[in-house]
Amino acid sequence: MTAPRPTTTRNLTIAILGVVSFVVLAAMPEFVGQGDLRLMIEIFTVFAFAQSWNFLAGYVGLMSFGQQLFIGLGAYFLFMTSNTWGINPFFLLPLVFVFCGLFAALVAPFVFRLRDAYFAISIWVIAEIVRLFIAQKDWLGSVSGLPLVVTRDMDRTVVAVSTYYVAALLAFLSVFGLYWLSRQKIGLALAAVRDNEGTAAAVGINVWWTRFFGFVLTGGFAGVAGAVYYMSVFHVEPGGAFDANWMVVMLFIVIIGGVGTVEGPIIGTAIYFLFRAWFAGTGNLYLMLLGAAAVITMLVASKGLWGVVKNTTGFEPFATRRLPPRQS
Amino acid sequence: MIWLETIANGILLGGLYALIGLGLGFAFGVMRVVNVAQGDFIVAAAFIGLYLYPWTPIHPILVILPVALIAFGIGILLQRLLINRVLGHDQIPQILLTFGLAIVLRNGMVAWFGANSQSINVGNMRFWGFNFLGMRLGVLPVVVLVIAIVLFAALRFWLNRSRMGRIIRATADDHQVVQLLGVNYRNVYAVAMGLALALSAVAGVLLAMRGSFTPYSGADRLLIAFEVVVIGGLGSFWGMFIGGIVLGVTQLLALKIDPSAGLMYGHIVFFIILILSPQGLSSLFSMKVFRK
């Protein structure tokens, strides 16, 4: 006699969660005002940034301190192409994904020669090169940046609602897409490479290409999220788009929530925006708090808040482990 | 001639860059720990120097001694209280821990000292110069280079000849096996981190004497340190020195050609070297202190 496969009920839970959040996200613009919609766009894109870094660090096993590279690249690519050819920026988003993915693919062979912190910082160096380059070139707007021209003549409400839908889609993908991906063959390969390179290679996984896939995917995704973020503010400048403080935000969200989990960064994002609302006026104190919280989490609970929740309640809707059939 | 003078000044600056990298490279060589907060510790050391130099007897440049001592103490505490707790096969926790620390340190310094640009005043020495082979060189940069070379040589000599140096090298080779010989590797790590921060602190104070700094300078300092270590080939001593000089010369030449470039060309040269020679320039030298 065989016990019911536990994954079936789990798939059902995920499906229900997916449908419910899809409906809630889709209906949101009907119920919230213009200002709240702006905030939602920001929350969703920042969440997408955090998930892109979480995917890289927690699923691919590559830690980067230069994820702002892709945020800035995506934003600049979108602004430049849209302004130059007068194209509606929404149609350009797939191209942003391709461009940022290609950029990641180009640098990967070189940065992959370095490991751990050296890999992490080498991407930061690339972000700095791109930032300094853009800040010098007048045709890229130099230090003062670029405005987004095309959306000026469009209906403000339409732009806001469309941007919201794209941001919501990104947030949706960074939960359910990430879950789906981690259950695929490539997701399992990624997990194997992250946990033990040698063993992964021994069971026939191509370590280099698996990492490459993860790196390119996260680069493209972060690029699109960056493009959407700056689309919603209509202006981009190198100091802000390539700001290392983006890294601080992503790290905080992911570390507090729990690295390598789908759920953790959701909690992390909520805490981050609450923190920001409470301490925003305090300037540096607020950044210090973010840093200190990250240090304390690393010392006390390195799996983050979600790790604590998971261990105490056993609740784990987005589990990627396959449970063994129950013995009867 | 102006180009020769620029290159000479670049070499002088490069010695200091090498010293910035030495702390990071040494810590990595011994513990496989990359202290991402190194840049911000360098800036913190500069602030300590800024407050101590008015009380320094004989000459302001001697302020590097008390600052190095304080940094040594901070390094031991840092390793004992924080980094030793997250050591393990996985490097991610300690890197994230030091990253968090860097954020706290940087913003704490902004809150405490303000974001203004500061500099340590070494009096008239700043303006002294001399003629050498037709070039006009500053006395202070030469003194700084000499200090850097002395520290490099002293650290190498100490590691090779002293009992503690032997213990550190053994721990770097295998921190498990040294325990069989009665060495507590955590204590060795604490000493090594103390030394790493002391070296960085000296570099920080000297840098603050040659130029200016703000609480935000830490990120650039960290990138320089990191590039020096990678160009030199991870863990190679004199490779790091060459790495520093490559960066120093590049930066000053680039500033002559394109004054608004900042560190961009230094970053680009680093990247080109990474592409051409993944092992760093140290593959050209075989004097390695630490096994890879």
Short mmCIF file of N, CA and C in Angstrom, two decimals, chain B residues 138-266:
data_model
loop_
_atom_site.label_atom_id
_atom_site.label_comp_id
_atom_site.label_asym_id
_atom_site.label_seq_id
_atom_site.Cartn_x
_atom_site.Cartn_y
_atom_site.Cartn_z
N GLY B 138 57.64 65.04 -4.07
CA GLY B 138 57.33 65.47 -2.72
C GLY B 138 58.03 64.59 -1.68
N VAL B 139 58.38 65.19 -0.56
CA VAL B 139 59.03 64.42 0.50
C VAL B 139 58.03 63.45 1.14
N LEU B 140 56.83 63.97 1.42
CA LEU B 140 55.84 63.14 2.11
C LEU B 140 55.51 61.84 1.33
N PRO B 141 55.25 61.92 0.03
CA PRO B 141 54.98 60.67 -0.71
C PRO B 141 56.15 59.69 -0.62
N VAL B 142 57.39 60.21 -0.64
CA VAL B 142 58.54 59.31 -0.56
C VAL B 142 58.59 58.65 0.82
N VAL B 143 58.36 59.45 1.87
CA VAL B 143 58.34 58.89 3.22
C VAL B 143 57.27 57.81 3.32
N VAL B 144 56.11 58.09 2.73
CA VAL B 144 55.01 57.13 2.78
C VAL B 144 55.40 55.83 2.08
N LEU B 145 56.05 55.95 0.91
CA LEU B 145 56.48 54.76 0.19
C LEU B 145 57.48 53.96 1.01
N VAL B 146 58.40 54.67 1.66
CA VAL B 146 59.40 53.98 2.49
C VAL B 146 58.72 53.22 3.63
N ILE B 147 57.75 53.88 4.26
CA ILE B 147 57.02 53.19 5.34
C ILE B 147 56.34 51.94 4.81
N ALA B 148 55.73 52.06 3.62
CA ALA B 148 55.04 50.90 3.04
C ALA B 148 56.02 49.76 2.79
N ILE B 149 57.18 50.09 2.20
CA ILE B 149 58.16 49.03 1.90
C ILE B 149 58.65 48.39 3.19
N VAL B 150 58.93 49.23 4.20
CA VAL B 150 59.42 48.70 5.48
C VAL B 150 58.39 47.75 6.08
N LEU B 151 57.10 48.14 6.03
CA LEU B 151 56.07 47.28 6.61
C LEU B 151 55.94 45.96 5.86
N PHE B 152 55.99 46.03 4.52
CA PHE B 152 55.94 44.80 3.72
C PHE B 152 57.09 43.87 4.12
N ALA B 153 58.29 44.45 4.14
CA ALA B 153 59.48 43.64 4.43
C ALA B 153 59.42 43.10 5.85
N ALA B 154 58.99 43.96 6.80
CA ALA B 154 58.96 43.54 8.20
C ALA B 154 57.96 42.40 8.39
N LEU B 155 56.80 42.53 7.76
CA LEU B 155 55.79 41.48 7.93
C LEU B 155 56.30 40.16 7.37
N ARG B 156 56.94 40.23 6.22
CA ARG B 156 57.46 39.01 5.59
C ARG B 156 58.55 38.38 6.44
N PHE B 157 59.44 39.24 6.93
CA PHE B 157 60.54 38.76 7.77
C PHE B 157 59.97 38.12 9.04
N TRP B 158 59.01 38.79 9.64
CA TRP B 158 58.43 38.31 10.90
C TRP B 158 57.72 36.97 10.67
N LEU B 159 56.98 36.86 9.55
CA LEU B 159 56.28 35.61 9.25
C LEU B 159 57.27 34.47 9.03
N ASN B 160 58.41 34.79 8.41
CA ASN B 160 59.37 33.73 8.08
C ASN B 160 60.23 33.33 9.26
N ARG B 161 60.54 34.27 10.15
CA ARG B 161 61.56 34.02 11.15
C ARG B 161 61.04 33.83 12.57
N SER B 162 59.91 34.44 12.90
CA SER B 162 59.53 34.39 14.32
C SER B 162 58.69 33.15 14.60
N ARG B 163 58.57 32.83 15.89
CA ARG B 163 57.77 31.68 16.30
C ARG B 163 56.30 31.91 15.96
N MET B 164 55.79 33.11 16.28
CA MET B 164 54.40 33.41 16.00
C MET B 164 54.15 33.39 14.49
N GLY B 165 55.11 33.88 13.74
CA GLY B 165 54.98 33.87 12.28
C GLY B 165 54.85 32.45 11.76
N ARG B 166 55.66 31.56 12.35
CA ARG B 166 55.59 30.15 11.95
C ARG B 166 54.21 29.58 12.26
N ILE B 167 53.70 29.91 13.46
CA ILE B 167 52.38 29.42 13.86
C ILE B 167 51.32 29.94 12.89
N ILE B 168 51.44 31.22 12.52
CA ILE B 168 50.45 31.79 11.60
C ILE B 168 50.52 31.09 10.25
N ARG B 169 51.74 30.83 9.77
CA ARG B 169 51.85 30.17 8.46
C ARG B 169 51.27 28.76 8.53
N ALA B 170 51.55 28.09 9.65
CA ALA B 170 51.02 26.72 9.81
C ALA B 170 49.49 26.75 9.84
N THR B 171 48.94 27.73 10.56
CA THR B 171 47.48 27.84 10.65
C THR B 171 46.88 28.15 9.28
N ALA B 172 47.59 28.98 8.52
CA ALA B 172 47.10 29.29 7.17
C ALA B 172 47.07 28.04 6.32
N ASP B 173 48.07 27.16 6.50
CA ASP B 173 48.12 25.93 5.71
C ASP B 173 46.98 24.99 6.08
N ASP B 174 46.79 24.79 7.39
CA ASP B 174 45.73 23.87 7.80
C ASP B 174 45.35 24.15 9.24
N HIS B 175 44.22 24.80 9.42
CA HIS B 175 43.88 25.20 10.79
C HIS B 175 43.39 24.02 11.62
N GLN B 176 43.08 22.89 10.98
CA GLN B 176 42.68 21.71 11.76
C GLN B 176 43.90 21.02 12.35
N VAL B 177 44.92 20.84 11.51
CA VAL B 177 46.08 20.07 11.96
C VAL B 177 46.84 20.80 13.07
N VAL B 178 46.91 22.14 13.00
CA VAL B 178 47.68 22.85 14.03
C VAL B 178 47.09 22.62 15.41
N GLN B 179 45.81 22.26 15.47
CA GLN B 179 45.20 22.01 16.78
C GLN B 179 45.83 20.79 17.45
N LEU B 180 46.29 19.86 16.62
CA LEU B 180 46.96 18.68 17.18
C LEU B 180 48.27 19.06 17.85
N LEU B 181 48.82 20.18 17.42
CA LEU B 181 50.10 20.63 17.98
C LEU B 181 49.88 21.65 19.09
N GLY B 182 48.66 21.73 19.56
CA GLY B 182 48.39 22.59 20.71
C GLY B 182 48.18 24.05 20.36
N VAL B 183 47.78 24.33 19.12
CA VAL B 183 47.53 25.72 18.76
C VAL B 183 46.02 25.94 18.70
N ASN B 184 45.55 26.97 19.39
CA ASN B 184 44.14 27.34 19.26
C ASN B 184 44.02 28.28 18.07
N TYR B 185 43.48 27.73 16.97
CA TYR B 185 43.52 28.54 15.75
C TYR B 185 42.69 29.80 15.86
N ARG B 186 41.69 29.80 16.77
CA ARG B 186 40.88 30.99 16.92
C ARG B 186 41.70 32.17 17.48
N ASN B 187 42.63 31.83 18.40
CA ASN B 187 43.50 32.88 18.92
C ASN B 187 44.43 33.40 17.84
N VAL B 188 44.94 32.46 17.03
CA VAL B 188 45.83 32.87 15.94
C VAL B 188 45.08 33.79 14.98
N TYR B 189 43.83 33.41 14.69
CA TYR B 189 43.01 34.23 13.80
C TYR B 189 42.84 35.63 14.37
N ALA B 190 42.62 35.70 15.69
CA ALA B 190 42.42 37.01 16.31
C ALA B 190 43.66 37.87 16.13
N VAL B 191 44.84 37.27 16.36
CA VAL B 191 46.08 38.03 16.19
C VAL B 191 46.22 38.47 14.72
N ALA B 192 45.91 37.54 13.82
CA ALA B 192 46.05 37.87 12.40
C ALA B 192 45.12 39.01 12.00
N MET B 193 43.89 38.98 12.52
CA MET B 193 42.96 40.06 12.17
C MET B 193 43.43 41.37 12.78
N GLY B 194 43.98 41.29 14.02
CA GLY B 194 44.54 42.49 14.63
C GLY B 194 45.63 43.09 13.76
N LEU B 195 46.53 42.23 13.28
CA LEU B 195 47.61 42.70 12.42
C LEU B 195 47.06 43.28 11.12
N ALA B 196 46.07 42.58 10.54
CA ALA B 196 45.51 43.05 9.28
C ALA B 196 44.93 44.44 9.44
N LEU B 197 44.20 44.64 10.55
CA LEU B 197 43.60 45.96 10.74
C LEU B 197 44.66 47.01 11.07
N ALA B 198 45.71 46.60 11.80
CA ALA B 198 46.77 47.55 12.13
C ALA B 198 47.45 48.04 10.85
N LEU B 199 47.71 47.10 9.92
CA LEU B 199 48.34 47.49 8.65
C LEU B 199 47.42 48.43 7.88
N SER B 200 46.13 48.07 7.84
CA SER B 200 45.17 48.93 7.14
C SER B 200 45.10 50.30 7.78
N ALA B 201 45.18 50.32 9.12
CA ALA B 201 45.07 51.59 9.83
C ALA B 201 46.22 52.51 9.46
N VAL B 202 47.43 51.93 9.39
CA VAL B 202 48.58 52.75 8.99
C VAL B 202 48.34 53.32 7.60
N ALA B 203 47.86 52.44 6.69
CA ALA B 203 47.57 52.90 5.34
C ALA B 203 46.52 54.01 5.35
N GLY B 204 45.50 53.84 6.20
CA GLY B 204 44.43 54.83 6.27
C GLY B 204 44.95 56.18 6.72
N VAL B 205 45.81 56.18 7.75
CA VAL B 205 46.32 57.45 8.27
C VAL B 205 47.22 58.11 7.23
N LEU B 206 48.09 57.31 6.58
CA LEU B 206 48.99 57.88 5.58
C LEU B 206 48.20 58.45 4.40
N LEU B 207 47.15 57.75 4.01
CA LEU B 207 46.30 58.21 2.91
C LEU B 207 45.64 59.53 3.29
N ALA B 208 45.23 59.64 4.57
CA ALA B 208 44.58 60.86 5.03
C ALA B 208 45.57 62.01 5.09
N MET B 209 46.89 61.69 5.21
CA MET B 209 47.89 62.75 5.21
C MET B 209 48.18 63.22 3.78
N ARG B 210 48.18 62.27 2.85
CA ARG B 210 48.49 62.63 1.46
C ARG B 210 47.31 63.32 0.78
N GLY B 211 46.12 62.91 1.12
CA GLY B 211 44.96 63.50 0.46
C GLY B 211 43.87 63.77 1.47
N SER B 212 42.63 63.71 1.01
CA SER B 212 41.54 63.95 1.94
C SER B 212 40.63 62.73 1.98
N PHE B 213 39.74 62.71 2.94
CA PHE B 213 38.82 61.58 3.03
C PHE B 213 37.50 62.05 3.61
N THR B 214 36.44 61.28 3.32
CA THR B 214 35.13 61.50 3.93
C THR B 214 34.68 60.14 4.49
N PRO B 215 33.63 60.13 5.30
CA PRO B 215 33.16 58.83 5.81
C PRO B 215 32.76 57.89 4.68
N TYR B 216 32.51 58.43 3.48
CA TYR B 216 32.07 57.58 2.37
C TYR B 216 33.25 57.01 1.58
N SER B 217 34.48 57.38 1.95
CA SER B 217 35.64 56.92 1.17
C SER B 217 35.87 55.43 1.29
N GLY B 218 35.24 54.80 2.28
CA GLY B 218 35.51 53.39 2.55
C GLY B 218 35.29 52.48 1.36
N ALA B 219 34.24 52.76 0.57
CA ALA B 219 33.93 51.88 -0.56
C ALA B 219 35.07 51.91 -1.59
N ASP B 220 35.56 53.12 -1.91
CA ASP B 220 36.67 53.21 -2.86
C ASP B 220 37.93 52.54 -2.31
N ARG B 221 38.17 52.74 -1.02
CA ARG B 221 39.35 52.11 -0.39
C ARG B 221 39.27 50.60 -0.49
N LEU B 222 38.06 50.08 -0.23
CA LEU B 222 37.89 48.62 -0.28
C LEU B 222 38.14 48.11 -1.70
N LEU B 223 37.62 48.83 -2.69
CA LEU B 223 37.80 48.39 -4.07
C LEU B 223 39.28 48.41 -4.44
N ILE B 224 40.01 49.45 -4.00
CA ILE B 224 41.44 49.51 -4.28
C ILE B 224 42.14 48.32 -3.62
N ALA B 225 41.83 48.10 -2.35
CA ALA B 225 42.47 47.00 -1.62
C ALA B 225 42.23 45.68 -2.33
N PHE B 226 40.98 45.49 -2.74
CA PHE B 226 40.60 44.25 -3.39
C PHE B 226 41.32 44.09 -4.73
N GLU B 227 41.42 45.19 -5.49
CA GLU B 227 42.08 45.10 -6.79
C GLU B 227 43.57 44.82 -6.63
N VAL B 228 44.16 45.44 -5.61
CA VAL B 228 45.57 45.18 -5.35
C VAL B 228 45.79 43.70 -5.09
N VAL B 229 44.92 43.12 -4.26
CA VAL B 229 45.09 41.72 -3.89
C VAL B 229 44.88 40.81 -5.10
N VAL B 230 43.86 41.11 -5.91
CA VAL B 230 43.57 40.24 -7.05
C VAL B 230 44.64 40.39 -8.14
N ILE B 231 45.04 41.63 -8.43
CA ILE B 231 46.08 41.83 -9.44
C ILE B 231 47.35 41.11 -9.00
N GLY B 232 47.64 41.21 -7.71
CA GLY B 232 48.85 40.57 -7.21
C GLY B 232 48.76 39.05 -7.22
N GLY B 233 47.57 38.53 -7.38
CA GLY B 233 47.42 37.07 -7.26
C GLY B 233 47.16 36.79 -5.80
N LEU B 234 46.00 36.20 -5.49
CA LEU B 234 45.58 36.07 -4.11
C LEU B 234 46.67 35.49 -3.22
N GLY B 235 47.08 36.24 -2.24
CA GLY B 235 48.01 35.72 -1.25
C GLY B 235 49.48 35.90 -1.57
N SER B 236 49.79 36.55 -2.69
CA SER B 236 51.20 36.75 -3.00
C SER B 236 51.66 38.10 -2.46
N PHE B 237 52.80 38.09 -1.78
CA PHE B 237 53.26 39.29 -1.09
C PHE B 237 53.73 40.40 -2.00
N TRP B 238 54.78 40.10 -2.76
CA TRP B 238 55.33 41.17 -3.59
C TRP B 238 54.45 41.39 -4.80
N GLY B 239 53.64 40.39 -5.17
CA GLY B 239 52.64 40.57 -6.22
C GLY B 239 51.71 41.71 -5.85
N MET B 240 51.34 41.76 -4.55
CA MET B 240 50.47 42.84 -4.10
C MET B 240 51.15 44.19 -4.27
N PHE B 241 52.45 44.20 -4.01
CA PHE B 241 53.17 45.47 -4.14
C PHE B 241 53.12 45.94 -5.59
N ILE B 242 53.38 45.00 -6.50
CA ILE B 242 53.30 45.34 -7.93
C ILE B 242 51.88 45.80 -8.28
N GLY B 243 50.89 45.07 -7.72
CA GLY B 243 49.50 45.42 -7.99
C GLY B 243 49.21 46.86 -7.58
N GLY B 244 49.69 47.25 -6.41
CA GLY B 244 49.47 48.61 -5.93
C GLY B 244 50.09 49.61 -6.87
N ILE B 245 51.33 49.31 -7.34
CA ILE B 245 52.03 50.27 -8.20
C ILE B 245 51.33 50.37 -9.56
N VAL B 246 50.86 49.23 -10.08
CA VAL B 246 50.12 49.26 -11.34
C VAL B 246 48.92 50.20 -11.21
N LEU B 247 48.18 50.04 -10.11
CA LEU B 247 46.98 50.88 -9.91
C LEU B 247 47.34 52.35 -9.72
N GLY B 248 48.39 52.59 -8.93
CA GLY B 248 48.78 53.98 -8.65
C GLY B 248 49.19 54.70 -9.92
N VAL B 249 50.05 54.03 -10.72
CA VAL B 249 50.51 54.66 -11.96
C VAL B 249 49.34 54.88 -12.91
N THR B 250 48.48 53.86 -13.04
CA THR B 250 47.32 53.99 -13.93
C THR B 250 46.47 55.18 -13.53
N GLN B 251 46.23 55.30 -12.22
CA GLN B 251 45.32 56.35 -11.78
C GLN B 251 45.87 57.74 -12.09
N LEU B 252 47.16 57.95 -11.82
CA LEU B 252 47.72 59.28 -12.04
C LEU B 252 47.84 59.59 -13.52
N LEU B 253 48.20 58.57 -14.34
CA LEU B 253 48.26 58.81 -15.79
C LEU B 253 46.87 59.16 -16.31
N ALA B 254 45.85 58.41 -15.83
CA ALA B 254 44.49 58.64 -16.29
C ALA B 254 44.03 60.04 -15.90
N LEU B 255 44.41 60.48 -14.70
CA LEU B 255 43.99 61.80 -14.25
C LEU B 255 44.62 62.89 -15.09
N LYS B 256 45.83 62.62 -15.60
CA LYS B 256 46.48 63.60 -16.48
C LYS B 256 45.72 63.72 -17.80
N ILE B 257 45.28 62.56 -18.32
CA ILE B 257 44.63 62.55 -19.63
C ILE B 257 43.18 63.00 -19.50
N ASP B 258 42.51 62.52 -18.46
CA ASP B 258 41.06 62.70 -18.34
C ASP B 258 40.74 63.01 -16.88
N PRO B 259 40.78 64.29 -16.52
CA PRO B 259 40.73 64.66 -15.09
C PRO B 259 39.46 64.23 -14.36
N SER B 260 38.36 63.95 -15.10
CA SER B 260 37.13 63.64 -14.39
C SER B 260 36.89 62.13 -14.26
N ALA B 261 37.90 61.32 -14.63
CA ALA B 261 37.67 59.88 -14.70
C ALA B 261 37.61 59.21 -13.33
N GLY B 262 38.22 59.82 -12.31
CA GLY B 262 38.23 59.19 -11.00
C GLY B 262 38.96 57.86 -11.04
N LEU B 263 38.35 56.85 -10.46
CA LEU B 263 39.02 55.54 -10.38
C LEU B 263 38.71 54.66 -11.59
N MET B 264 38.00 55.21 -12.60
CA MET B 264 37.50 54.34 -13.66
C MET B 264 38.60 53.56 -14.35
N TYR B 265 39.69 54.25 -14.73
CA TYR B 265 40.73 53.54 -15.49
C TYR B 265 41.45 52.51 -14.63
N GLY B 266 41.57 52.80 -13.34
CA GLY B 266 42.12 51.80 -12.43
C GLY B 266 41.28 50.54 -12.44
#
